[in-house]
Tab-separated table of C-alpha atoms in Angstrom:
chain	number	residue	atom	x	y	z
A	1	UNK	CA	75.657	-4.610	-116.377
A	2	UNK	CA	72.062	-3.397	-115.073
A	3	UNK	CA	71.925	-2.677	-111.266
A	4	UNK	CA	68.315	-3.232	-109.983
A	5	UNK	CA	67.651	-2.191	-107.018
A	6	UNK	CA	64.631	-3.613	-105.126
A	7	UNK	CA	62.458	-1.855	-103.314
A	8	UNK	CA	61.005	-3.665	-100.464
A	9	UNK	CA	57.611	-2.215	-99.318
A	10	UNK	CA	56.420	-3.791	-96.035
A	11	UNK	CA	52.856	-3.418	-95.258
A	12	UNK	CA	51.731	-4.209	-91.436
A	13	UNK	CA	48.591	-6.441	-90.753
A	14	UNK	CA	45.413	-3.892	-90.891
A	15	UNK	CA	44.246	-3.198	-87.191
A	16	UNK	CA	40.031	-4.054	-87.504
A	17	UNK	CA	37.737	-1.480	-84.882
A	18	UNK	CA	35.394	-3.142	-82.286
A	19	UNK	CA	32.345	-3.703	-85.199
A	20	UNK	CA	28.835	-2.035	-83.891
A	21	UNK	CA	27.624	-4.551	-82.364
A	22	UNK	CA	30.534	-5.077	-80.059
A	23	UNK	CA	30.399	-1.265	-79.330
A	24	UNK	CA	26.787	-1.528	-77.979
A	25	UNK	CA	27.238	-4.947	-76.378
A	26	UNK	CA	29.909	-2.636	-74.562
A	27	UNK	CA	27.798	-0.098	-73.326
A	28	UNK	CA	24.530	-2.614	-72.153
A	29	UNK	CA	27.322	-4.360	-69.876
A	30	UNK	CA	28.696	-0.926	-68.232
A	31	UNK	CA	24.825	0.352	-68.348
A	32	UNK	CA	24.048	-3.040	-66.063
A	33	UNK	CA	27.056	-2.887	-64.391
A	34	UNK	CA	25.832	1.563	-63.124
A	35	UNK	CA	22.814	0.015	-62.795
A	36	UNK	CA	24.008	-2.233	-60.682
A	37	UNK	CA	26.261	-0.171	-58.538
A	38	UNK	CA	23.382	2.119	-58.113
A	39	UNK	CA	21.525	-0.237	-56.343
A	40	UNK	CA	24.353	-1.420	-54.013
A	41	UNK	CA	24.688	2.491	-52.828
A	42	UNK	CA	22.162	3.266	-51.215
A	43	UNK	CA	21.981	0.125	-48.934
A	44	UNK	CA	25.319	0.018	-47.925
A	45	UNK	CA	25.098	4.229	-47.091
A	46	UNK	CA	21.759	3.213	-44.924
A	47	UNK	CA	23.823	0.002	-44.020
A	48	UNK	CA	26.543	2.655	-43.090
A	49	UNK	CA	23.745	4.914	-41.322
A	50	UNK	CA	22.254	2.649	-39.001
A	51	UNK	CA	25.586	1.673	-38.226
A	52	UNK	CA	26.781	5.521	-36.702
A	53	UNK	CA	22.867	6.111	-35.317
A	54	UNK	CA	23.591	2.590	-33.256
A	55	UNK	CA	27.323	3.485	-32.268
A	56	UNK	CA	26.051	7.139	-31.342
A	57	UNK	CA	22.849	5.782	-29.606
A	58	UNK	CA	25.439	3.967	-27.058
A	59	UNK	CA	26.660	6.874	-25.825
A	60	UNK	CA	23.395	8.919	-25.417
A	61	UNK	CA	22.173	5.676	-23.596
A	62	UNK	CA	25.360	5.849	-20.988
A	63	UNK	CA	25.024	9.394	-20.404
A	64	UNK	CA	21.509	8.717	-19.809
A	65	UNK	CA	22.163	6.273	-17.168
A	66	UNK	CA	24.860	8.458	-15.660
A	67	UNK	CA	22.397	10.951	-15.133
A	68	UNK	CA	20.138	8.655	-13.077
A	69	UNK	CA	22.261	6.791	-11.556
A	70	UNK	CA	24.834	8.936	-9.946
A	71	UNK	CA	22.250	12.097	-9.203
A	72	UNK	CA	21.858	11.552	-5.253
A	73	UNK	CA	18.462	13.345	-5.543
A	74	UNK	CA	16.256	10.893	-7.477
A	75	UNK	CA	15.641	7.828	-4.973
A	76	UNK	CA	17.064	9.253	-1.039
A	77	UNK	CA	15.249	7.968	1.443
A	78	UNK	CA	16.690	9.629	4.884
A	79	UNK	CA	15.416	10.927	8.540
A	80	UNK	CA	15.602	14.040	9.799
A	81	UNK	CA	15.708	13.039	13.558
A	82	UNK	CA	15.684	11.056	16.414
A	83	UNK	CA	11.901	10.096	15.974
A	84	UNK	CA	12.412	8.561	13.103
A	85	UNK	CA	10.519	11.609	10.813
A	86	UNK	CA	11.508	11.392	7.237
A	87	UNK	CA	12.085	13.154	4.594
A	88	UNK	CA	12.313	11.988	1.074
A	89	UNK	CA	13.751	13.277	-2.384
A	90	UNK	CA	13.163	12.631	-5.565
A	91	UNK	CA	11.429	9.001	-6.371
A	92	UNK	CA	12.023	8.437	-2.690
A	93	UNK	CA	8.760	9.625	-1.816
A	94	UNK	CA	7.109	6.564	-4.532
A	95	UNK	CA	8.606	3.889	-2.874
A	96	UNK	CA	7.295	5.347	1.005
A	97	UNK	CA	3.499	5.063	-1.276
A	98	UNK	CA	1.622	1.696	-0.907
A	99	UNK	CA	-0.618	2.200	-4.390
A	100	UNK	CA	2.547	3.296	-6.307
A	101	UNK	CA	3.313	0.297	-8.670
A	102	UNK	CA	1.778	-2.436	-6.344
A	103	UNK	CA	1.896	-4.181	-8.899
A	104	UNK	CA	4.627	-4.402	-10.267
A	105	UNK	CA	3.638	-2.340	-13.641
A	106	UNK	CA	5.159	0.928	-15.099
A	107	UNK	CA	4.239	3.846	-13.899
A	108	UNK	CA	4.041	6.840	-16.089
A	109	UNK	CA	0.354	8.100	-14.747
A	110	UNK	CA	1.514	10.686	-12.561
A	111	UNK	CA	2.586	12.425	-15.614
A	112	UNK	CA	5.344	13.299	-14.301
A	113	UNK	CA	6.345	14.939	-17.647
A	114	UNK	CA	5.364	19.372	-18.507
A	115	UNK	CA	3.914	18.778	-21.767
A	116	UNK	CA	4.837	22.560	-22.246
A	117	UNK	CA	8.200	22.580	-21.607
A	118	UNK	CA	9.060	18.513	-21.534
A	119	UNK	CA	10.905	19.084	-17.934
A	120	UNK	CA	10.796	15.873	-15.979
A	121	UNK	CA	10.115	16.712	-12.576
A	122	UNK	CA	9.907	13.907	-9.813
A	123	UNK	CA	7.899	14.025	-7.863
A	124	UNK	CA	5.111	16.501	-10.052
A	125	UNK	CA	4.563	19.768	-7.883
A	126	UNK	CA	1.548	18.643	-7.318
A	127	UNK	CA	2.151	15.419	-6.027
A	128	UNK	CA	5.010	16.692	-3.217
A	129	UNK	CA	4.803	15.715	-0.381
A	130	UNK	CA	5.423	18.094	2.650
A	131	UNK	CA	9.339	17.369	2.982
A	132	UNK	CA	10.205	16.089	-0.134
A	133	UNK	CA	12.234	17.529	-2.540
A	134	UNK	CA	12.216	17.079	-6.428
A	135	UNK	CA	14.482	15.434	-9.345
A	136	UNK	CA	14.982	17.893	-11.992
A	137	UNK	CA	14.922	16.925	-15.551
A	138	UNK	CA	15.390	19.801	-17.719
A	139	UNK	CA	14.263	18.768	-21.350
A	140	UNK	CA	17.688	20.470	-22.165
A	141	UNK	CA	19.158	17.987	-19.692
A	142	UNK	CA	18.507	15.204	-21.808
A	143	UNK	CA	19.461	16.318	-25.394
A	144	UNK	CA	21.979	14.923	-26.643
A	145	UNK	CA	24.447	15.575	-27.987
A	146	UNK	CA	25.130	18.797	-25.870
A	147	UNK	CA	27.148	21.465	-26.213
A	148	UNK	CA	29.983	22.601	-26.915
A	149	UNK	CA	28.604	21.183	-30.564
A	150	UNK	CA	26.950	22.840	-33.605
A	151	UNK	CA	23.618	22.986	-31.852
A	152	UNK	CA	21.631	20.557	-33.681
A	153	UNK	CA	20.798	17.202	-30.395
A	154	UNK	CA	20.103	13.892	-32.392
A	155	UNK	CA	18.607	12.361	-29.349
A	156	UNK	CA	16.005	12.754	-26.216
A	157	UNK	CA	16.036	10.596	-23.332
A	158	UNK	CA	13.120	9.632	-21.268
A	159	UNK	CA	11.980	7.154	-18.362
A	160	UNK	CA	9.849	5.032	-16.410
A	161	UNK	CA	9.850	3.575	-13.391
A	162	UNK	CA	8.467	0.200	-11.238
A	163	UNK	CA	8.801	-2.196	-8.041
A	164	UNK	CA	10.870	-5.191	-10.109
A	165	UNK	CA	9.198	-7.057	-6.676
A	166	UNK	CA	6.956	-6.534	-4.169
A	167	UNK	CA	8.434	-4.365	-1.170
A	168	UNK	CA	7.496	-2.911	1.978
A	169	UNK	CA	6.693	0.243	1.540
A	170	UNK	CA	6.754	0.893	5.378
A	171	UNK	CA	9.835	-0.023	5.745
A	172	UNK	CA	12.452	3.081	5.032
A	173	UNK	CA	15.285	0.937	4.899
A	174	UNK	CA	14.608	-1.604	2.477
A	175	UNK	CA	15.616	-3.325	0.468
A	176	UNK	CA	13.239	-1.730	-2.527
A	177	UNK	CA	13.963	-3.133	-5.713
A	178	UNK	CA	13.297	-1.151	-9.098
A	179	UNK	CA	13.323	-0.813	-12.389
A	180	UNK	CA	13.815	1.812	-14.626
A	181	UNK	CA	13.549	1.857	-18.632
A	182	UNK	CA	15.305	4.534	-20.702
A	183	UNK	CA	13.521	5.274	-24.130
A	184	UNK	CA	16.050	7.387	-26.561
A	185	UNK	CA	14.445	8.933	-29.403
A	186	UNK	CA	15.040	10.818	-32.354
A	187	UNK	CA	14.715	14.995	-32.185
A	188	UNK	CA	12.003	15.656	-33.800
A	189	UNK	CA	13.404	16.222	-37.311
A	190	UNK	CA	11.577	18.876	-39.200
A	191	UNK	CA	12.111	21.386	-36.718
A	192	UNK	CA	11.340	24.298	-38.226
A	193	UNK	CA	12.642	28.308	-36.671
A	194	UNK	CA	11.931	31.374	-37.552
A	195	UNK	CA	13.696	33.395	-41.220
A	196	UNK	CA	16.382	35.255	-39.835
A	197	UNK	CA	16.506	33.543	-36.318
A	198	UNK	CA	20.194	33.870	-34.660
A	199	UNK	CA	19.639	30.975	-32.377
A	200	UNK	CA	20.536	27.035	-33.048
A	201	UNK	CA	18.136	24.222	-32.596
A	202	UNK	CA	19.554	23.612	-28.742
A	203	UNK	CA	19.004	26.773	-27.648
A	204	UNK	CA	15.329	26.961	-28.849
A	205	UNK	CA	14.712	23.555	-27.292
A	206	UNK	CA	16.558	24.819	-24.065
A	207	UNK	CA	13.509	27.653	-23.902
A	208	UNK	CA	16.508	29.554	-23.714
A	209	UNK	CA	16.700	33.788	-23.210
A	210	UNK	CA	17.148	35.548	-26.143
A	211	UNK	CA	14.371	32.732	-27.973
A	212	UNK	CA	11.127	34.337	-29.161
A	213	UNK	CA	8.629	32.636	-27.067
A	214	UNK	CA	7.187	31.260	-31.034
A	215	UNK	CA	10.040	29.482	-31.354
A	216	UNK	CA	10.158	27.118	-28.425
A	217	UNK	CA	9.792	23.791	-29.293
A	218	UNK	CA	9.478	20.392	-27.840
A	219	UNK	CA	12.226	17.969	-28.565
A	220	UNK	CA	9.255	15.081	-29.279
A	221	UNK	CA	5.517	17.285	-30.003
A	222	UNK	CA	2.460	15.439	-30.158
A	223	UNK	CA	-0.629	16.852	-31.423
A	224	UNK	CA	-4.608	16.153	-30.104
A	225	UNK	CA	-4.765	13.340	-30.227
A	226	UNK	CA	-1.118	12.348	-29.299
A	227	UNK	CA	0.841	11.348	-32.159
A	228	UNK	CA	3.478	12.776	-33.508
A	229	UNK	CA	3.979	15.594	-35.264
A	230	UNK	CA	7.260	15.387	-35.975
A	231	UNK	CA	7.788	18.997	-35.912
A	232	UNK	CA	8.533	20.153	-32.467
A	233	UNK	CA	5.267	21.879	-31.984
A	234	UNK	CA	1.219	20.647	-32.696
A	235	UNK	CA	-1.195	22.416	-34.870
A	236	UNK	CA	-1.165	26.542	-33.972
A	237	UNK	CA	2.260	26.487	-32.668
A	238	UNK	CA	0.856	24.456	-29.378
A	239	UNK	CA	3.585	23.018	-27.236
A	240	UNK	CA	2.584	19.418	-25.952
A	241	UNK	CA	5.029	16.865	-25.083
A	242	UNK	CA	4.875	13.208	-26.486
A	243	UNK	CA	4.872	11.145	-23.166
A	244	UNK	CA	6.014	7.558	-22.859
A	245	UNK	CA	2.642	5.954	-22.224
A	246	UNK	CA	1.597	1.963	-20.899
A	247	UNK	CA	-1.104	0.366	-22.902
A	248	UNK	CA	-2.655	-3.173	-21.386
A	249	UNK	CA	-1.799	-6.274	-23.286
A	250	UNK	CA	-2.825	-10.201	-23.272
A	251	UNK	CA	-0.261	-13.484	-23.261
A	252	UNK	CA	-0.756	-17.169	-24.028
A	253	UNK	CA	2.112	-18.772	-23.546
A	254	UNK	CA	1.797	-21.805	-26.170
A	255	UNK	CA	2.426	-18.495	-28.313
A	256	UNK	CA	5.638	-17.894	-26.957
A	257	UNK	CA	6.352	-15.107	-29.770
A	258	UNK	CA	3.148	-13.646	-29.647
A	259	UNK	CA	1.633	-10.585	-27.537
A	260	UNK	CA	-1.923	-9.298	-27.910
A	261	UNK	CA	-2.135	-5.301	-27.859
A	262	UNK	CA	-5.595	-4.480	-26.496
A	263	UNK	CA	-7.958	-2.057	-28.381
A	264	UNK	CA	-9.600	-1.320	-25.629
A	265	UNK	CA	-7.333	0.515	-23.159
A	266	UNK	CA	-8.690	1.431	-19.285
A	267	UNK	CA	-6.758	4.474	-19.265
A	268	UNK	CA	-9.526	7.172	-20.957
A	269	UNK	CA	-6.384	9.134	-21.903
A	270	UNK	CA	-4.809	6.762	-24.323
A	271	UNK	CA	-6.140	7.276	-28.172
A	272	UNK	CA	-6.996	4.671	-30.522
A	273	UNK	CA	-4.112	6.202	-33.168
A	274	UNK	CA	-1.739	5.952	-30.279
A	275	UNK	CA	-2.728	1.853	-30.113
A	276	UNK	CA	-2.058	1.710	-33.884
A	277	UNK	CA	1.547	3.463	-33.802
A	278	UNK	CA	2.603	1.197	-30.914
A	279	UNK	CA	1.309	-1.686	-33.095
A	280	UNK	CA	3.734	-1.337	-35.647
A	281	UNK	CA	6.417	-3.024	-37.257
A	282	UNK	CA	10.142	-2.751	-35.886
A	283	UNK	CA	8.299	-0.894	-32.569
A	284	UNK	CA	10.484	-1.176	-29.396
A	285	UNK	CA	8.601	-2.235	-26.286
A	286	UNK	CA	9.425	-3.342	-22.940
A	287	UNK	CA	6.586	-5.574	-20.282
A	288	UNK	CA	5.463	-5.239	-16.791
A	289	UNK	CA	8.696	-8.191	-16.154
A	290	UNK	CA	11.536	-5.676	-17.732
A	291	UNK	CA	12.163	-7.422	-21.024
A	292	UNK	CA	12.737	-5.805	-24.072
A	293	UNK	CA	11.011	-6.411	-27.268
A	294	UNK	CA	11.364	-5.595	-31.179
A	295	UNK	CA	8.291	-6.046	-32.819
A	296	UNK	CA	8.781	-8.167	-36.110
A	297	UNK	CA	5.870	-8.669	-37.463
A	298	UNK	CA	2.074	-7.219	-36.590
A	299	UNK	CA	-1.138	-8.431	-37.863
A	300	UNK	CA	-4.712	-8.325	-36.992
A	301	UNK	CA	-6.132	-11.179	-34.153
A	302	UNK	CA	-8.517	-11.705	-36.956
A	303	UNK	CA	-5.319	-11.900	-39.591
A	304	UNK	CA	-4.507	-9.695	-42.437
A	305	UNK	CA	-3.252	-6.003	-41.815
A	306	UNK	CA	-4.214	-4.320	-38.461
A	307	UNK	CA	-7.155	-1.515	-38.800
A	308	UNK	CA	-7.375	1.239	-35.677
A	309	UNK	CA	-10.134	0.115	-33.598
A	310	UNK	CA	-8.782	-3.803	-33.848
A	311	UNK	CA	-6.971	-5.762	-31.215
A	312	UNK	CA	-3.458	-6.363	-32.828
A	313	UNK	CA	-0.553	-8.932	-32.568
A	314	UNK	CA	2.711	-7.751	-32.052
A	315	UNK	CA	5.453	-11.215	-33.081
A	316	UNK	CA	8.216	-9.941	-30.593
A	317	UNK	CA	12.048	-11.105	-30.401
A	318	UNK	CA	12.976	-11.969	-27.858
A	319	UNK	CA	10.240	-14.481	-27.729
A	320	UNK	CA	8.504	-14.020	-23.790
A	321	UNK	CA	10.644	-16.532	-21.427
A	322	UNK	CA	9.591	-19.363	-21.034
A	323	UNK	CA	8.604	-19.293	-17.366
A	324	UNK	CA	6.257	-16.433	-17.922
A	325	UNK	CA	2.142	-18.245	-18.024
A	326	UNK	CA	-0.319	-16.667	-19.722
A	327	UNK	CA	-2.206	-13.111	-19.105
A	328	UNK	CA	-5.416	-15.241	-17.491
A	329	UNK	CA	-3.243	-17.088	-14.783
A	330	UNK	CA	-3.188	-16.303	-11.165
A	331	UNK	CA	0.957	-16.068	-11.268
A	332	UNK	CA	1.711	-12.486	-10.260
A	333	UNK	CA	4.511	-13.295	-13.071
A	334	UNK	CA	2.663	-12.979	-15.609
A	335	UNK	CA	2.817	-10.070	-18.472
A	336	UNK	CA	-0.118	-7.801	-18.610
A	337	UNK	CA	1.679	-4.627	-19.619
A	338	UNK	CA	3.531	-2.769	-22.048
A	339	UNK	CA	5.637	0.668	-21.544
A	340	UNK	CA	6.485	2.474	-25.305
A	341	UNK	CA	6.946	5.571	-27.007
A	342	UNK	CA	4.661	6.805	-30.284
A	343	UNK	CA	7.546	7.352	-32.067
A	344	UNK	CA	9.500	3.929	-32.254
A	345	UNK	CA	12.423	4.449	-30.229
A	346	UNK	CA	15.945	4.188	-31.162
A	347	UNK	CA	17.026	2.128	-27.944
A	348	UNK	CA	15.154	1.562	-24.874
A	349	UNK	CA	17.999	0.323	-21.886
A	350	UNK	CA	16.666	-0.858	-18.804
A	351	UNK	CA	18.291	-0.698	-15.498
A	352	UNK	CA	17.788	-2.885	-12.184
A	353	UNK	CA	18.341	-0.672	-8.798
A	354	UNK	CA	18.335	-1.996	-5.086
A	355	UNK	CA	17.653	0.892	-2.304
A	356	UNK	CA	18.433	-0.173	1.083
A	357	UNK	CA	19.949	1.441	4.482
A	358	UNK	CA	20.119	5.218	2.250
A	359	UNK	CA	22.035	2.972	-0.509
A	360	UNK	CA	21.781	2.719	-4.126
A	361	UNK	CA	22.816	-0.584	-6.053
A	362	UNK	CA	22.132	-0.635	-10.065
A	363	UNK	CA	22.743	-3.483	-11.810
A	364	UNK	CA	24.146	-4.155	-15.390
A	365	UNK	CA	21.446	-1.871	-17.970
A	366	UNK	CA	20.145	-4.546	-20.426
A	367	UNK	CA	17.594	-3.931	-24.166
A	368	UNK	CA	17.711	-3.225	-27.259
A	369	UNK	CA	18.950	-1.013	-30.012
């Protein structure tokens, strides 16, 4: 018998590949996904940067507040002998001046800051009364962070003052109620030093020994119109510090979210460019009642985008307090002035103080960032 051997060949089921259409569709889906991720990442990074800056700003403001509140030379008013003759230190001299902040307005008119160095001297040399002493905050004292670090400070703070309630300047013992507003700004981002300079940015801002005069820089520099240069110097290497300013405003209590910024300012040193810059979205301002606002939006009084030389409506958050009457009223608690910096600050903090019997009591700071 013939034996038959059968060989069974098993053929697996053929696996089909992706069609060209499917591949192209997958590529499109992947590309769209990458585009979506690419669009989200910058926003996430920006949010992280803002959050990080906000945290750093709190630290910087805390340090500024400490420097101001723990300085015994800033507000002291004391008697030197039994006759009652007195000597004052720093801003204590102003408390005895009936003209100073007579309407509880912010006072920057005396220009305490040396425009060439950025140093804050209170009172300034030309206004120092006999027997009075200065409180001095050099530009380097107001930088944050300070060494030891990489030599690149991020922020500079400035301060303005006002009487928060009327007080009798003839009463040395007080009580004198005062507010100070601390403005925290970024150090000019475009500062450059000479090629090969062997010193840090902090040392150039400190005007330290060994720094070439051509490399002296200011943390917040301004041009001849008072506008920021963002380079630490003005044209031609001139040094001109960008000081806080006060501006005239009006307010209608029918529209609590709006403050009208006047194009025509009583102070002749204020330029139209500065008014226009302060009247911009995302500015932070503080009114003459000590309330801090963020500008949410702006428009000209006649509608449309503001132009230089026009009155500007500032839409503010939070709204003006309910107890504040229109600017044309006879109520002393009316809104007629704001303090600001031309460069939008990172944050502003307002601190209340009571000076009585040589004791200065400080309240908790409030503000925006």
